[in-house]
Coordinates of C-alpha atoms in Angstrom, one line a residue:
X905 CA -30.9 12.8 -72.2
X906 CA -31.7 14.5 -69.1
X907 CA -30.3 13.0 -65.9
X908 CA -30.4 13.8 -62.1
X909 CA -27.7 15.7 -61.1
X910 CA -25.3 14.4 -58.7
X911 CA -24.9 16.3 -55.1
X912 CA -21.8 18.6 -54.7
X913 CA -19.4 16.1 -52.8
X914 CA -19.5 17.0 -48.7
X915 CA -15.3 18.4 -47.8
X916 CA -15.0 17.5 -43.9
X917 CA -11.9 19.6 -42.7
X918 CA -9.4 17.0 -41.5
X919 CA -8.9 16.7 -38.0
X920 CA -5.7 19.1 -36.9
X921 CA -2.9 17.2 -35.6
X922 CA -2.0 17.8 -31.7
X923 CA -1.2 21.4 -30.7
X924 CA 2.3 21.2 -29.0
X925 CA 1.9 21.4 -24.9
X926 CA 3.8 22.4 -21.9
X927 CA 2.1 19.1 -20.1
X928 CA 2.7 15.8 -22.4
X929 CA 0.9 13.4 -20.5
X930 CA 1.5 11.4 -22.8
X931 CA 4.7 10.7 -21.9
X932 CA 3.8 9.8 -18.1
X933 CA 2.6 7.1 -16.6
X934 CA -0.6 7.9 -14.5
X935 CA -1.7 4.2 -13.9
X936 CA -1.5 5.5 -9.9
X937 CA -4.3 8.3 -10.7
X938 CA -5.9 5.2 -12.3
X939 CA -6.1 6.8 -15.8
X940 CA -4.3 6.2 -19.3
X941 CA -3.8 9.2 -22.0
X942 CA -5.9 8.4 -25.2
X943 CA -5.2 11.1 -26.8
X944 CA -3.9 14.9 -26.4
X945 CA -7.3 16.6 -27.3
X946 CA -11.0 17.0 -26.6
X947 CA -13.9 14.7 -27.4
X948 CA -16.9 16.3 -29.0
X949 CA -20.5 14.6 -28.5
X950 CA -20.0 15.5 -24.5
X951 CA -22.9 14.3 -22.1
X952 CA -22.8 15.7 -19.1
X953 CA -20.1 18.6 -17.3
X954 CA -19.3 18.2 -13.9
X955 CA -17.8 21.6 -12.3
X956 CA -15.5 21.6 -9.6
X957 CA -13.5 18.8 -10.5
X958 CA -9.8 20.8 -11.2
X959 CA -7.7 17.6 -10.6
X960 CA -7.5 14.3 -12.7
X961 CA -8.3 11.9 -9.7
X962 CA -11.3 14.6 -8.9
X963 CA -12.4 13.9 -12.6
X964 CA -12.5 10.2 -12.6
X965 CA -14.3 10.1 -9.5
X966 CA -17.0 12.5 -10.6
X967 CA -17.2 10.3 -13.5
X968 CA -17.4 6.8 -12.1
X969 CA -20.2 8.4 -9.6
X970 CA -22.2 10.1 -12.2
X971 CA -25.3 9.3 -14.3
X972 CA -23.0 8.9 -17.6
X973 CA -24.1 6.6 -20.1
X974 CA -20.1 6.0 -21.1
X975 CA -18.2 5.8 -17.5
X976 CA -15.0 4.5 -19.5
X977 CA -13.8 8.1 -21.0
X978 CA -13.3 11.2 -19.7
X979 CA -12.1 14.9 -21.3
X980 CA -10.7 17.6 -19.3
X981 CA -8.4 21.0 -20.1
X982 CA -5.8 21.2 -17.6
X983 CA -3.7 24.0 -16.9
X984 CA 0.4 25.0 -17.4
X985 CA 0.6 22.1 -14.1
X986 CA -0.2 19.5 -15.9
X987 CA -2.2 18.3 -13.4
X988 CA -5.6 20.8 -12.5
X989 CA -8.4 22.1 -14.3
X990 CA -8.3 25.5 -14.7
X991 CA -11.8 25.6 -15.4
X992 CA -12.6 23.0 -13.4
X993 CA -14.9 21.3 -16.1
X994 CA -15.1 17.6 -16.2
X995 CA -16.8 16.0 -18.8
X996 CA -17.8 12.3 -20.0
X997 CA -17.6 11.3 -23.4
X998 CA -19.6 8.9 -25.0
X999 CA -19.2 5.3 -26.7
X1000 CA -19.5 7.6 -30.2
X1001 CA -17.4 10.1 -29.5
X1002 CA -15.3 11.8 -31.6
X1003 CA -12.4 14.8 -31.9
X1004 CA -13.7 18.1 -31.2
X1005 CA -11.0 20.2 -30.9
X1006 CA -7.3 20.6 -29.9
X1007 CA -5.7 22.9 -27.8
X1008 CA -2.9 23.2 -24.7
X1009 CA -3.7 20.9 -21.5
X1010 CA -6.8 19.6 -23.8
X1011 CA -7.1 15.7 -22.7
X1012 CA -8.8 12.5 -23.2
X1013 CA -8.3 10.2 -20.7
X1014 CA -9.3 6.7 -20.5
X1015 CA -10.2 5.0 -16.9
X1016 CA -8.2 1.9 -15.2
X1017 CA -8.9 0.5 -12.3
X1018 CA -6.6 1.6 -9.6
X1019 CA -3.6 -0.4 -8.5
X1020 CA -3.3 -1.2 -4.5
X1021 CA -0.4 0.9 -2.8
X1022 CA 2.3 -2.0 -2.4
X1023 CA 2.2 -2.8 1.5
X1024 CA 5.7 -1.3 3.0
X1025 CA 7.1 -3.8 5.9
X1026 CA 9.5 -2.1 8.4
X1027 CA 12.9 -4.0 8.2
X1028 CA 13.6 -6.1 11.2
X1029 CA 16.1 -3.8 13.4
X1030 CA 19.7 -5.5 14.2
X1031 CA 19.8 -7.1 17.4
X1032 CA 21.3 -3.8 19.4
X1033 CA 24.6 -4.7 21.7
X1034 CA 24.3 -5.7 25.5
X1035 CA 26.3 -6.3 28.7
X1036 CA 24.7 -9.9 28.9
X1037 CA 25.4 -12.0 25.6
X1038 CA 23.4 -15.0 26.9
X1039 CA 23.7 -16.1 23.0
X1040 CA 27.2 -17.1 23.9
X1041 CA 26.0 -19.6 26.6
X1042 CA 25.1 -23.0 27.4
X1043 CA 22.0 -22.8 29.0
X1044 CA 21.1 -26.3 28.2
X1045 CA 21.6 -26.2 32.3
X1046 CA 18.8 -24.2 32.8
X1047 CA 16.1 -26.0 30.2
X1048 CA 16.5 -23.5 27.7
X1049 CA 18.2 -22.6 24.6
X1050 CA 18.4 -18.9 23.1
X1051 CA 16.6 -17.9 20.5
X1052 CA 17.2 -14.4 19.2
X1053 CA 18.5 -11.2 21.0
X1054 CA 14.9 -9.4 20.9
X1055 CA 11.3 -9.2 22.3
X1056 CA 8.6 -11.2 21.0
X1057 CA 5.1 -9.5 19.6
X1058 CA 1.8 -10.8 19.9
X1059 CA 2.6 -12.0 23.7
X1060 CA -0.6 -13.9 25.0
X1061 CA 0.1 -14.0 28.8
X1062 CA 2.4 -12.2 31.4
X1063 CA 3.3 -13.9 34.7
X1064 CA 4.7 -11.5 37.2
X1065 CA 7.4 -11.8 39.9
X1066 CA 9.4 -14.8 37.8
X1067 CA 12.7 -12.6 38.0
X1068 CA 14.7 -15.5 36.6
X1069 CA 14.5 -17.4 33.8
X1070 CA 14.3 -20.7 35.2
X1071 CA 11.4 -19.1 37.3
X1072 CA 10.0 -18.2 34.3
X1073 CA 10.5 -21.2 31.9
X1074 CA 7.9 -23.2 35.1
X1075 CA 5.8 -20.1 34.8
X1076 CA 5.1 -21.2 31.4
X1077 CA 4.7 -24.7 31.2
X1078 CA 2.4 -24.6 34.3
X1079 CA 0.7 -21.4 32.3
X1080 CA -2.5 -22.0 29.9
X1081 CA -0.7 -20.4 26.9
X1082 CA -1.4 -21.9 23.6
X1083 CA 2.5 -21.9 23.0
X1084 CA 4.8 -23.2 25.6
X1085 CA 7.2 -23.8 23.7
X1086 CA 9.1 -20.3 23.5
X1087 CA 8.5 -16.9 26.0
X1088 CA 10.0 -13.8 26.4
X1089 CA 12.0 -12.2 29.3
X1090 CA 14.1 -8.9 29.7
X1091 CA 16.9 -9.6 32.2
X1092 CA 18.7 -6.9 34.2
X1093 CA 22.5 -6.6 33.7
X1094 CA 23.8 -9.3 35.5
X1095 CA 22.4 -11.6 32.9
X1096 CA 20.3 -14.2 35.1
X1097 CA 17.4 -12.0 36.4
X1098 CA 14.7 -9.4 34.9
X1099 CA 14.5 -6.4 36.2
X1100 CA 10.7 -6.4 35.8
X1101 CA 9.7 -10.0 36.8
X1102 CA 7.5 -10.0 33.9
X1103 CA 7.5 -13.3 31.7
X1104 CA 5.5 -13.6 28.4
X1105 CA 4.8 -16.5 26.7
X1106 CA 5.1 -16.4 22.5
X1107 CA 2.9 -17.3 20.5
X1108 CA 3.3 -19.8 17.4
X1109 CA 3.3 -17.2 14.9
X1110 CA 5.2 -15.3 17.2
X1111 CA 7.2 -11.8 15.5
X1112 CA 10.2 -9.8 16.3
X1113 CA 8.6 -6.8 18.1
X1114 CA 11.9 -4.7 19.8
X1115 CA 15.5 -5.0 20.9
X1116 CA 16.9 -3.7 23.4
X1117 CA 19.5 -4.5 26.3
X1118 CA 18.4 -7.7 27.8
X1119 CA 15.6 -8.1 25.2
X1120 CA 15.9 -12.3 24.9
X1121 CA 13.6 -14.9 23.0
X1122 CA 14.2 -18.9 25.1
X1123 CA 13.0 -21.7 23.3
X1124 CA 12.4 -24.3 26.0
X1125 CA 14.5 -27.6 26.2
X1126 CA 13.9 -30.8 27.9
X1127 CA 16.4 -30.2 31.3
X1128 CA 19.1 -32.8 31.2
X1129 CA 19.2 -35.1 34.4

């Protein structure tokens, strides 16, 4: 009995494993370039090539602004760095792709969105030394209490010529500030009087903007009769 003859079975050469590299991404973490490693090759089934584009970051933004149908996946060769294209070639890879070919600095990357840089807050500076150590002092006397050893920041109002701090505790609570509660005041040496006459008033959310010799913060007190 005659029957159809089967076709020859199709041999697809495996893919090769990884080719040994002088950059293992792998190994990295490059969730600040806002990429992951898939894998240490290069996809085939490439849509479009963007020159120009040497550095990872350079490639992820040419991808994410380009006409791709797959803006997830990126391939790019990078050089002995680690880091740049030596060609420069960018290229997308689609939904479908697959393993082309494998080779040193040969990548596929996978896009992530990008973390925000944490916010760095300067420390507050230690309250520096001075010849007048008001915090040491009843100054119930005077309606006022001392705070901190600093200036206040985000002053609303200055009131000149109030050299004292008596002079400048009225200044305040005859001022319009929002706050008159606390106010600023650098006083001169001999501890009692500013060498500027300028008086701020704080502001609730008041911070700790510089030290310095005199630098003081009052709260103000009811005056005992």
């Amino acid at each position: 009995e005659i029957v159809p003859l089967l076709p020859a079975p199709i041999s697809y050469a495996p893919t090769p494993a990884p080719i040994a590299t002088t950059t293992p991404l792998e190994n990295e973490d490059l969730s600040g370039l806002g990429v992951e490693v898939i894998t240490h090759a290069y996809c085939g089934g490439r849509e479009n090539t963007y020159h120009g584009t040497q550095s990872i970051e350079g490639c992820r933004q040419a991808i994410l602004n380009s006409d791709c149908t797959n803006k997830n996946f990126f391939t790019l060769r990078l050089g002995t760095s680690g880091t740049s294209s030596s060609t420069g070639a960018c290229h997308c890879c689609p939904i479908d792709y697959y393993i082309a070919s494998v080779g040193i600095g040969f990548y596929i990357f996978e896009i992530v969105p990008l973390l925000p840089a944490p916010i760095s807050y300067a420390p507050t500076p230690a309250p520096i030394a001075t010849t007048t150590p008001l915090e040491n002092e009843d100054l119930s006397g005077l309606g006022v209490e001392v705070i901190t050893h600093a200036y206040c920041g985000g002053r609303e109002n200055t009131y000149h010529g109030t050299q004292s701090i008596e002079g400048c505790r009225q200044a305040i609570l005859n001022s319009d500030c929002t706050n008159k509660n606390f106010f600023t005041l650098r006083l001169g040496t001999s501890g009692t009087s500013s060498s500027t006459g300028a008086c701020h008033c704080c502001p609730i959310d008041y911070y700790i903007a510089s030290v310095g010799i005199g630098f003081y913060i009052f709260e103000i007190v009811p005056l005992l009769p």
